[in-house]
PDB file of C-alpha atoms in Angstrom:
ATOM      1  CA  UNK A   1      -5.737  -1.512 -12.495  1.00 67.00           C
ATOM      2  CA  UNK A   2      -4.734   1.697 -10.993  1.00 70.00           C
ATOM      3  CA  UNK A   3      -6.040   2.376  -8.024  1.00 92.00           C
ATOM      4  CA  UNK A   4      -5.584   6.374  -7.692  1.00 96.00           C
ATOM      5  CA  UNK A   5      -5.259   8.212 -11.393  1.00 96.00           C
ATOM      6  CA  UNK A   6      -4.737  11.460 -12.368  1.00 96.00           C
ATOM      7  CA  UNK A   7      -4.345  13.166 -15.915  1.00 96.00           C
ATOM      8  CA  UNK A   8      -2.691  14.614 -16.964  1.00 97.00           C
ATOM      9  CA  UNK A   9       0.685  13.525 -15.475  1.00 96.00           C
ATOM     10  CA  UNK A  10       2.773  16.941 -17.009  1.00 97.00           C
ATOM     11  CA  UNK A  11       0.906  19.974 -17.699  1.00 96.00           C
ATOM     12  CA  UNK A  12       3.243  23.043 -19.256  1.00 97.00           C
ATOM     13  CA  UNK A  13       1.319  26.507 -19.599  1.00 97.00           C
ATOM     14  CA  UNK A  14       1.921  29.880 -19.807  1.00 97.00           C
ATOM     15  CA  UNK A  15       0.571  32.320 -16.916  1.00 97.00           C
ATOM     16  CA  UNK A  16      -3.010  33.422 -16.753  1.00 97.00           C
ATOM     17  CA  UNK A  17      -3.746  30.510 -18.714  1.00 97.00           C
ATOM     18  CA  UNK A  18      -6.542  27.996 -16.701  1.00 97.00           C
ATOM     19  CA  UNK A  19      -5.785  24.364 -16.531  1.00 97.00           C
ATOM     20  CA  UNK A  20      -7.874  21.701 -15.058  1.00 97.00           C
ATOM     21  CA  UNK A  21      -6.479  18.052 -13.452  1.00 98.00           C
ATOM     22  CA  UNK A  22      -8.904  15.069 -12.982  1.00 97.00           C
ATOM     23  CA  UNK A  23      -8.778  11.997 -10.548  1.00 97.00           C
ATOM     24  CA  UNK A  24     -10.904   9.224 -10.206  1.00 97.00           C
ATOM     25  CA  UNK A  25     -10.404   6.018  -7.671  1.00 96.00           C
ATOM     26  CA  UNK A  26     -11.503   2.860  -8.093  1.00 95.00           C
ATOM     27  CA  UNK A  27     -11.062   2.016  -4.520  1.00 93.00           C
ATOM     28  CA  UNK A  28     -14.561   2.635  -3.160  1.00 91.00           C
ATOM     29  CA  UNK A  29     -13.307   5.292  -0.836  1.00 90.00           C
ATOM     30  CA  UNK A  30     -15.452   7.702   0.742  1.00 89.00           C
ATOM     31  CA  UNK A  31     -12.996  10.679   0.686  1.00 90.00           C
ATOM     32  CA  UNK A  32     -10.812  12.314  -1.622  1.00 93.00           C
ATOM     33  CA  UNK A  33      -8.032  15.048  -1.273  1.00 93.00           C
ATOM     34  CA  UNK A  34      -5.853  17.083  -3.194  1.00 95.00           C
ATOM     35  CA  UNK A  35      -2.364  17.977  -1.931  1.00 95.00           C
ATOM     36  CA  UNK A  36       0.215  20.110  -3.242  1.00 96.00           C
ATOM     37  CA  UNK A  37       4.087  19.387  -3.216  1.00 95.00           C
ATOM     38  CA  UNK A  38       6.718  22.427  -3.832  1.00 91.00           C
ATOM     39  CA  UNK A  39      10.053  22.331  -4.967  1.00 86.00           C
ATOM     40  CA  UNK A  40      11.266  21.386  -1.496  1.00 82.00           C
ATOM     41  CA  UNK A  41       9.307  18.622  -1.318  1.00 83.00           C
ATOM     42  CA  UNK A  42       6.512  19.968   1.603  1.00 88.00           C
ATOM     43  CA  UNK A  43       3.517  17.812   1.061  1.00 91.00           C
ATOM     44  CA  UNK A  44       0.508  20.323   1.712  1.00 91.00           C
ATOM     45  CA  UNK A  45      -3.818  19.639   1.952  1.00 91.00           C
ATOM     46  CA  UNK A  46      -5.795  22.265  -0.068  1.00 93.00           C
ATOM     47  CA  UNK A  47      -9.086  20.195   0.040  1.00 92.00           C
ATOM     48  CA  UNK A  48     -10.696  17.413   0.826  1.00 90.00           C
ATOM     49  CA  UNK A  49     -13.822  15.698  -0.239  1.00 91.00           C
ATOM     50  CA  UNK A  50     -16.081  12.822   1.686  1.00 88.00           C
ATOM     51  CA  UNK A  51     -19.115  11.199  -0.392  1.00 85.00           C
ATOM     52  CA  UNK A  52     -19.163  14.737  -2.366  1.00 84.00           C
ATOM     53  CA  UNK A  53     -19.109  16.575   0.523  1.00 87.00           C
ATOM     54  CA  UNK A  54     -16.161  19.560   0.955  1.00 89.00           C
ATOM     55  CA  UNK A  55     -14.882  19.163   4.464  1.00 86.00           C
ATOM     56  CA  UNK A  56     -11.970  20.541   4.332  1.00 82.00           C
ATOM     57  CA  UNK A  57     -10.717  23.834   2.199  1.00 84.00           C
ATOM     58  CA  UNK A  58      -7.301  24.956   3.231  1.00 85.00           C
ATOM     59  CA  UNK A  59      -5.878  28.800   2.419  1.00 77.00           C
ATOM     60  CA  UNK A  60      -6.064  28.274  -0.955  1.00 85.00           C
ATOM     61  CA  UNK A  61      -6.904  31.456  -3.345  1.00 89.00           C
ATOM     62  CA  UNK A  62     -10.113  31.334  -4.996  1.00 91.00           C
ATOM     63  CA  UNK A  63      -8.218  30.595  -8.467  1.00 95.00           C
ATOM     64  CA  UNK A  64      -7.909  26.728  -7.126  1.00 95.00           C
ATOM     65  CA  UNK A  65     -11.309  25.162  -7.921  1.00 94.00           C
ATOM     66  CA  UNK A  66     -12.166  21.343  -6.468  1.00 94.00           C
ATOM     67  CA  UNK A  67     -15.098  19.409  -7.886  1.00 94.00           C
ATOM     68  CA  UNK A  68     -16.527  15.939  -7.042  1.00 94.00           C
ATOM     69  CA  UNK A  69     -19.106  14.903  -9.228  1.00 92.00           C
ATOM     70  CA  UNK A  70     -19.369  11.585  -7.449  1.00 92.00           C
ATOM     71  CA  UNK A  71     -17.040  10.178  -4.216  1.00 90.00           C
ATOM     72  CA  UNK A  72     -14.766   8.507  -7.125  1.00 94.00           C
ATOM     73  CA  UNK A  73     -14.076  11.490  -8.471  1.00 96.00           C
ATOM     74  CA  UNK A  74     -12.540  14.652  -7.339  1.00 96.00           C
ATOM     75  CA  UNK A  75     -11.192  17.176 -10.258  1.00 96.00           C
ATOM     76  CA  UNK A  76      -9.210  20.623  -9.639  1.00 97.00           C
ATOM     77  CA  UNK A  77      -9.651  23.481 -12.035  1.00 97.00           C
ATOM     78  CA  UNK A  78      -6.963  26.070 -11.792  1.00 96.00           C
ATOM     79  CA  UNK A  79      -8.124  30.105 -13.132  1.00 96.00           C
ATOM     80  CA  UNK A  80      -5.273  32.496 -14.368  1.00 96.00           C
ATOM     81  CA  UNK A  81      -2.176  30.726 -13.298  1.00 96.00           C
ATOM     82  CA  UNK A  82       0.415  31.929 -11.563  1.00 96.00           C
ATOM     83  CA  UNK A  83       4.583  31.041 -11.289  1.00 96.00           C
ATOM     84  CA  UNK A  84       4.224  30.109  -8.045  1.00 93.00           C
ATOM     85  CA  UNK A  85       1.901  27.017  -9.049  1.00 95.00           C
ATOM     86  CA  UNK A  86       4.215  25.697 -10.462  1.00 96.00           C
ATOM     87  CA  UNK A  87       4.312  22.462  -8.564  1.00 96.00           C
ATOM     88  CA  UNK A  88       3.068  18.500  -8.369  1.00 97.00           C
ATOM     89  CA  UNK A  89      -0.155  18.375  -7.532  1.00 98.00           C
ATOM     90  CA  UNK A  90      -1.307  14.925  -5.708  1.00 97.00           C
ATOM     91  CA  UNK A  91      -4.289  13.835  -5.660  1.00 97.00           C
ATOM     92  CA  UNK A  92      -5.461  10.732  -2.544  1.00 94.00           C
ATOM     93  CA  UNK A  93      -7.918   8.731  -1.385  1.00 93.00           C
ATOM     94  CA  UNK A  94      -9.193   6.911   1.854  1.00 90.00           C
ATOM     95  CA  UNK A  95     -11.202   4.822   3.233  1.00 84.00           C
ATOM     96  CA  UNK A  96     -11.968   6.786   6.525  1.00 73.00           C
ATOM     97  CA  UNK A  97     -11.758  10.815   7.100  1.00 66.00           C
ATOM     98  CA  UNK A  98      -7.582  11.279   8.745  1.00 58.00           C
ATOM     99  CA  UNK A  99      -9.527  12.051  11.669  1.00 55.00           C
ATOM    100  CA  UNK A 100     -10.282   7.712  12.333  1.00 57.00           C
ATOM    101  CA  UNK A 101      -6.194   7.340  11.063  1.00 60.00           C
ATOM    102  CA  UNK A 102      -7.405   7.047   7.350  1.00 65.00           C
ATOM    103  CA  UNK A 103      -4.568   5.598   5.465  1.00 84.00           C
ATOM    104  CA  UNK A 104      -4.097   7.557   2.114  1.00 90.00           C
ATOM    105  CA  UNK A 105      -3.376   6.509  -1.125  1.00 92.00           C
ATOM    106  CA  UNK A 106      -1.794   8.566  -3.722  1.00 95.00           C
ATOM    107  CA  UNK A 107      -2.008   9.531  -7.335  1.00 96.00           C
ATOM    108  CA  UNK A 108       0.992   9.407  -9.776  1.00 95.00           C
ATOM    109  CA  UNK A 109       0.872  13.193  -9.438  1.00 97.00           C
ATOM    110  CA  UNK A 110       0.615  16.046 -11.641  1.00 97.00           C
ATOM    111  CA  UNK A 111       3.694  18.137 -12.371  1.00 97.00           C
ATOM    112  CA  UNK A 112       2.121  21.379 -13.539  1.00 97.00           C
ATOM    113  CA  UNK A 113       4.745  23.717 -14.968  1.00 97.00           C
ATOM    114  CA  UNK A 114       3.927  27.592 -15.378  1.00 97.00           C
ATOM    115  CA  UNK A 115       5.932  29.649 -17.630  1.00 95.00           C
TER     116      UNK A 115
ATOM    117  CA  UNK B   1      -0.059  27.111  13.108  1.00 64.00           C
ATOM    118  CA  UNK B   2       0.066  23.024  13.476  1.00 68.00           C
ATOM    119  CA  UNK B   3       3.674  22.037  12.813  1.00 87.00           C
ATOM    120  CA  UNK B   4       5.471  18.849  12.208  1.00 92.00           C
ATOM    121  CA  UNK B   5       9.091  18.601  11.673  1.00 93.00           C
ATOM    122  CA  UNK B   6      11.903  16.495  10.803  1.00 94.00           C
ATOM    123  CA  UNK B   7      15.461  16.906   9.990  1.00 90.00           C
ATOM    124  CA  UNK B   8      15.748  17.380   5.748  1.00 88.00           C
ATOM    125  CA  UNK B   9      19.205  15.105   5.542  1.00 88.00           C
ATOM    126  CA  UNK B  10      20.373  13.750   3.644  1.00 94.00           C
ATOM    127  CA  UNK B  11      21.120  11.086   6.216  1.00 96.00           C
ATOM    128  CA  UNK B  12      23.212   8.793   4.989  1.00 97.00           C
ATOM    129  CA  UNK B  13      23.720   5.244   6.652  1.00 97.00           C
ATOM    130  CA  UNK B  14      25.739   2.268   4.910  1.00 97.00           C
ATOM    131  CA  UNK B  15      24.197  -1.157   3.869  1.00 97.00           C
ATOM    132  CA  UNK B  16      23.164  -3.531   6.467  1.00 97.00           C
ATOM    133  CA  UNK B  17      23.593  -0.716   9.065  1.00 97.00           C
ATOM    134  CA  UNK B  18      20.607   0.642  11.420  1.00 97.00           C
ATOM    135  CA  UNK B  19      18.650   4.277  10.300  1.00 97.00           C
ATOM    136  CA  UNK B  20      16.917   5.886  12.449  1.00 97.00           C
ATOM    137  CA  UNK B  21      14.681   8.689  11.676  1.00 97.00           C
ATOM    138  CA  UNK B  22      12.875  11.368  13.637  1.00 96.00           C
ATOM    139  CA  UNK B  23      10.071  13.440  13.645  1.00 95.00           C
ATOM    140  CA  UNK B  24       8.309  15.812  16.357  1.00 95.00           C
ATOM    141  CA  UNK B  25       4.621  17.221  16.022  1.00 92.00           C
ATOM    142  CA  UNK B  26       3.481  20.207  17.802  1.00 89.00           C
ATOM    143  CA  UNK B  27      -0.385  19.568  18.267  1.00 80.00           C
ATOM    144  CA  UNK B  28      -0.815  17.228  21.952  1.00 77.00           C
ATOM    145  CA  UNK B  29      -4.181  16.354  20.515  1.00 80.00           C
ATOM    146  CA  UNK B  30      -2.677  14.002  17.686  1.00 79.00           C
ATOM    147  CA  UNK B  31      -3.826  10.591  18.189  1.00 81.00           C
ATOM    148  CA  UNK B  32      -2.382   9.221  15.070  1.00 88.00           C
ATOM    149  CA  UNK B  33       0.971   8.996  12.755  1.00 92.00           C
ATOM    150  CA  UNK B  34       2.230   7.795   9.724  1.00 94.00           C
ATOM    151  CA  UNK B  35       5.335   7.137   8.135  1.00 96.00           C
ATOM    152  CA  UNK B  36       5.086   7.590   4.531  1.00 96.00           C
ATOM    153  CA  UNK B  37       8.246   7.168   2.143  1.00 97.00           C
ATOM    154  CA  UNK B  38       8.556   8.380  -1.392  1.00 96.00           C
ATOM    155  CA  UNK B  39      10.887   7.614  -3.697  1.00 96.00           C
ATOM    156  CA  UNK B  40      12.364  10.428  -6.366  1.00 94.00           C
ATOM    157  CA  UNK B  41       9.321  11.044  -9.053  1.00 92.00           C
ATOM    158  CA  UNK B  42       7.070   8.980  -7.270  1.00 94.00           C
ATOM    159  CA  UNK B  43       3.921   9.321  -4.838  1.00 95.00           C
ATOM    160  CA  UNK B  44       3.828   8.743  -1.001  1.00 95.00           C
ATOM    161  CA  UNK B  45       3.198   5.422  -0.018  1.00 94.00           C
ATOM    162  CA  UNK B  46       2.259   3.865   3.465  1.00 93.00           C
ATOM    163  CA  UNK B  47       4.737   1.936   5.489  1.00 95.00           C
ATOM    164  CA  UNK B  48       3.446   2.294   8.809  1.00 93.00           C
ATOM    165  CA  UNK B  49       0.844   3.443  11.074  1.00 92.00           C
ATOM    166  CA  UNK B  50       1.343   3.991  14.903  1.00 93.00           C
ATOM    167  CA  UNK B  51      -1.546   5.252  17.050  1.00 91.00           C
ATOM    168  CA  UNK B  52      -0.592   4.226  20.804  1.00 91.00           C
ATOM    169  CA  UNK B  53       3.099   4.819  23.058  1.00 94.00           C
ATOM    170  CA  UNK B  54       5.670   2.218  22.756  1.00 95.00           C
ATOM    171  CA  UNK B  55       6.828   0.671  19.416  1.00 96.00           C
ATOM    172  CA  UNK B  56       5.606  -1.522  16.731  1.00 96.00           C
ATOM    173  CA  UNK B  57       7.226  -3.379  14.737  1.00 97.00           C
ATOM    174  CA  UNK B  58       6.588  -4.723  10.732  1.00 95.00           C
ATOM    175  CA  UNK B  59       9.606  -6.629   9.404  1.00 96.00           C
ATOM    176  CA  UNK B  60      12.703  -4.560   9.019  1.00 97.00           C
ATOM    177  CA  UNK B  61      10.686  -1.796  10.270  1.00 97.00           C
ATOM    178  CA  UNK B  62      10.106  -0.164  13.641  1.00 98.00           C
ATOM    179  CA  UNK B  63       8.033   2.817  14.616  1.00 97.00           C
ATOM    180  CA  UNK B  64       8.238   4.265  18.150  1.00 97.00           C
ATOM    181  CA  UNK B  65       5.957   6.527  19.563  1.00 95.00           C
ATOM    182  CA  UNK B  66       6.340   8.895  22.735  1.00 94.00           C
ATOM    183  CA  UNK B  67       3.537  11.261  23.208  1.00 91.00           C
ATOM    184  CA  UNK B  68       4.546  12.741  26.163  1.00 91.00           C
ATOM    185  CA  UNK B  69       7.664  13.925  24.335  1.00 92.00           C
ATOM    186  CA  UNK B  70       5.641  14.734  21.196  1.00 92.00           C
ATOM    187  CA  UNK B  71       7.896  12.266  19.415  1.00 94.00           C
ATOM    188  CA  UNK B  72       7.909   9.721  16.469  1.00 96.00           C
ATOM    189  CA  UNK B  73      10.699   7.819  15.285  1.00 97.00           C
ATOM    190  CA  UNK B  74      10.959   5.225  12.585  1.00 98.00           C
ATOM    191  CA  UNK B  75      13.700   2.799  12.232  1.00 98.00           C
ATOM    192  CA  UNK B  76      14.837   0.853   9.470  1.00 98.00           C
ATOM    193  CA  UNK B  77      16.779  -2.528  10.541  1.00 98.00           C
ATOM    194  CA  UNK B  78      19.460  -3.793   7.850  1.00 97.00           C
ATOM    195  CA  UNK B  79      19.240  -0.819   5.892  1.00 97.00           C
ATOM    196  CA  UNK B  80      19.337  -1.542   1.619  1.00 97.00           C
ATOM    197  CA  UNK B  81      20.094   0.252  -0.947  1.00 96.00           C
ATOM    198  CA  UNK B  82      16.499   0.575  -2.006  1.00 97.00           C
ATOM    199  CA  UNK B  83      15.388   1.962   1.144  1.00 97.00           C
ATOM    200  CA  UNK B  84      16.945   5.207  -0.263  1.00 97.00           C
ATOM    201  CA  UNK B  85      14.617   7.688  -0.503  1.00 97.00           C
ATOM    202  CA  UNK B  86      12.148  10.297   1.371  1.00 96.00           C
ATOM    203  CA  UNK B  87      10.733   9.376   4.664  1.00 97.00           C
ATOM    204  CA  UNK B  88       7.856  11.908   5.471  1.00 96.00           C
ATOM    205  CA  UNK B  89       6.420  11.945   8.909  1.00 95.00           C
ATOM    206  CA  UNK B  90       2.231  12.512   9.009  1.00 93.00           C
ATOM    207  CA  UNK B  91       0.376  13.260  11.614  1.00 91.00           C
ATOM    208  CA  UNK B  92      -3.370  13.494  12.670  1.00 85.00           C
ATOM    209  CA  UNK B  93      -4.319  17.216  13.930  1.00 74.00           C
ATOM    210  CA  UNK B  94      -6.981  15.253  15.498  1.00 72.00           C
ATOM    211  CA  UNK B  95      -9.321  16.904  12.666  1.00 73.00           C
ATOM    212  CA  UNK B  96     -10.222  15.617   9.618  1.00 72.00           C
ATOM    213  CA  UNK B  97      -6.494  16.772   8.364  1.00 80.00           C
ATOM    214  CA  UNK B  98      -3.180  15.073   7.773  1.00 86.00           C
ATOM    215  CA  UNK B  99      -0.366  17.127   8.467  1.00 89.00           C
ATOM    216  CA  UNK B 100       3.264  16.344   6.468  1.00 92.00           C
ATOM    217  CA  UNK B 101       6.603  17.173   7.718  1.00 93.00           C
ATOM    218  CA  UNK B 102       8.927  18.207   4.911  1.00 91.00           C
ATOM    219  CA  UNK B 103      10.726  14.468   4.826  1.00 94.00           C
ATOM    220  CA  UNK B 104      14.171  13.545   5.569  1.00 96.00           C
ATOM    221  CA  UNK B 105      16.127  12.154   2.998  1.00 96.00           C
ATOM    222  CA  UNK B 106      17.695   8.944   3.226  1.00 97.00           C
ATOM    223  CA  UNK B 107      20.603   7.503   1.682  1.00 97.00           C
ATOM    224  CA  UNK B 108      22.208   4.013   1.621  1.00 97.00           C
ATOM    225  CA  UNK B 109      25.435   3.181   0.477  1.00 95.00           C
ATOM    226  CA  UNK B 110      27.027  -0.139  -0.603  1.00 92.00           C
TER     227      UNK B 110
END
């Protein structure tokens, strides 16, 4: 069983389309993130989730949506994309909050292609 | 702005030989650091977890920490082939927040 999943795993789209990327754990962690990686492979928080809870929302525009419905599942919704998305979005869990040394665990990753 | 860095590489070591990898933070308040290392197409995984000065040590490899320096190191003993890949540096901004360097690339030759 995988332990951190995302889908989809490749998303291609034109720009000012809106795309959405779902994650679920099975881990029984209490907090969830979502981190971007660019092209030169800089591994960067946008948000972070415990129980439900947003605790942490980087500089992210407003077009970058997070959503936990429950603390095993944390989903991004992304409004009128941009080139400059254009990235792999991965999605982790932990046990504890990074600020008690949380180890993460990552998603697969979701290469999300804008054209 | 919080800042971790580390050299991109590639560094490239041959098989059985010694690489050693480094990273420096620029927050004092980071109390803890991670060396996560992820291969091409893949996802960052764990290999270890340092949180006081001195070194620790997990099979072939060895994490040093120096906080009054503002320095973490990693070393891989008996390098292998398969040990090619990313090594990203993490550190605790003594938030809720885990800060990435950009990675160093490592290679091993036969």
């Amino acid at each position: 069983d995988t332990a951190v999943s995302q889908t989809p795993k490749y998303l291609v789209t034109q720009m000012g389309n809106d795309k959405s990327i779902k994650c679920e754990q099975n881990l029984g962690h209490d907090t969830m993130y979502w981190y971007k990686q660019d092209s030169k492979k800089f591994l960067k928080i946008m948000f972070s989730y415990n129980n439900k809870e947003l605790i942490i929302n980087e500089t992210v525009p407003n077009r970058f949506s997070p959503k936990s419905p429950d603390k095993a599942h944390l989903n991004l919704h992304i409004n009128s994309l941009e080139l400059g998305d254009s990235a792999v979005y991965f999605c982790a869990s932990s046990q504890d909050q990074a600020s008690v040394g949380g180890e993460l665990f990552f998603g697969e990753g979701s290469r999300l292609t804008v054209l | 702005q919080k800042e971790v860095e580390q050299n991109s590489g590639p560094l490239s070591v041959p098989e059985g030989a010694i690489a050693s990898l480094n990273c420096t933070y620029s927050d004092r308040v980071s109390q803890s650091f991670f060396w996560y290392r992820q291969y091409s197409g893949k996802s960052p995984e764990l290999i270890m977890s340092i949180y006081s000065n001195g070194d620790k040590e997990d099979g072939r490899f060895t994490a040093q920490l120096n906080k009054a320096s503002q320095y973490v190191s990693l070393l891989i003993r008996d390098s292998q082939p398969s040990d090619s890949a990313t090594y990203l540096c993490a550190v605790n901004d003594g938030t809720d927040k885990l800060i990435f360097g950009t990675g160093t690339r490592l290679q091993v030759f036969p």
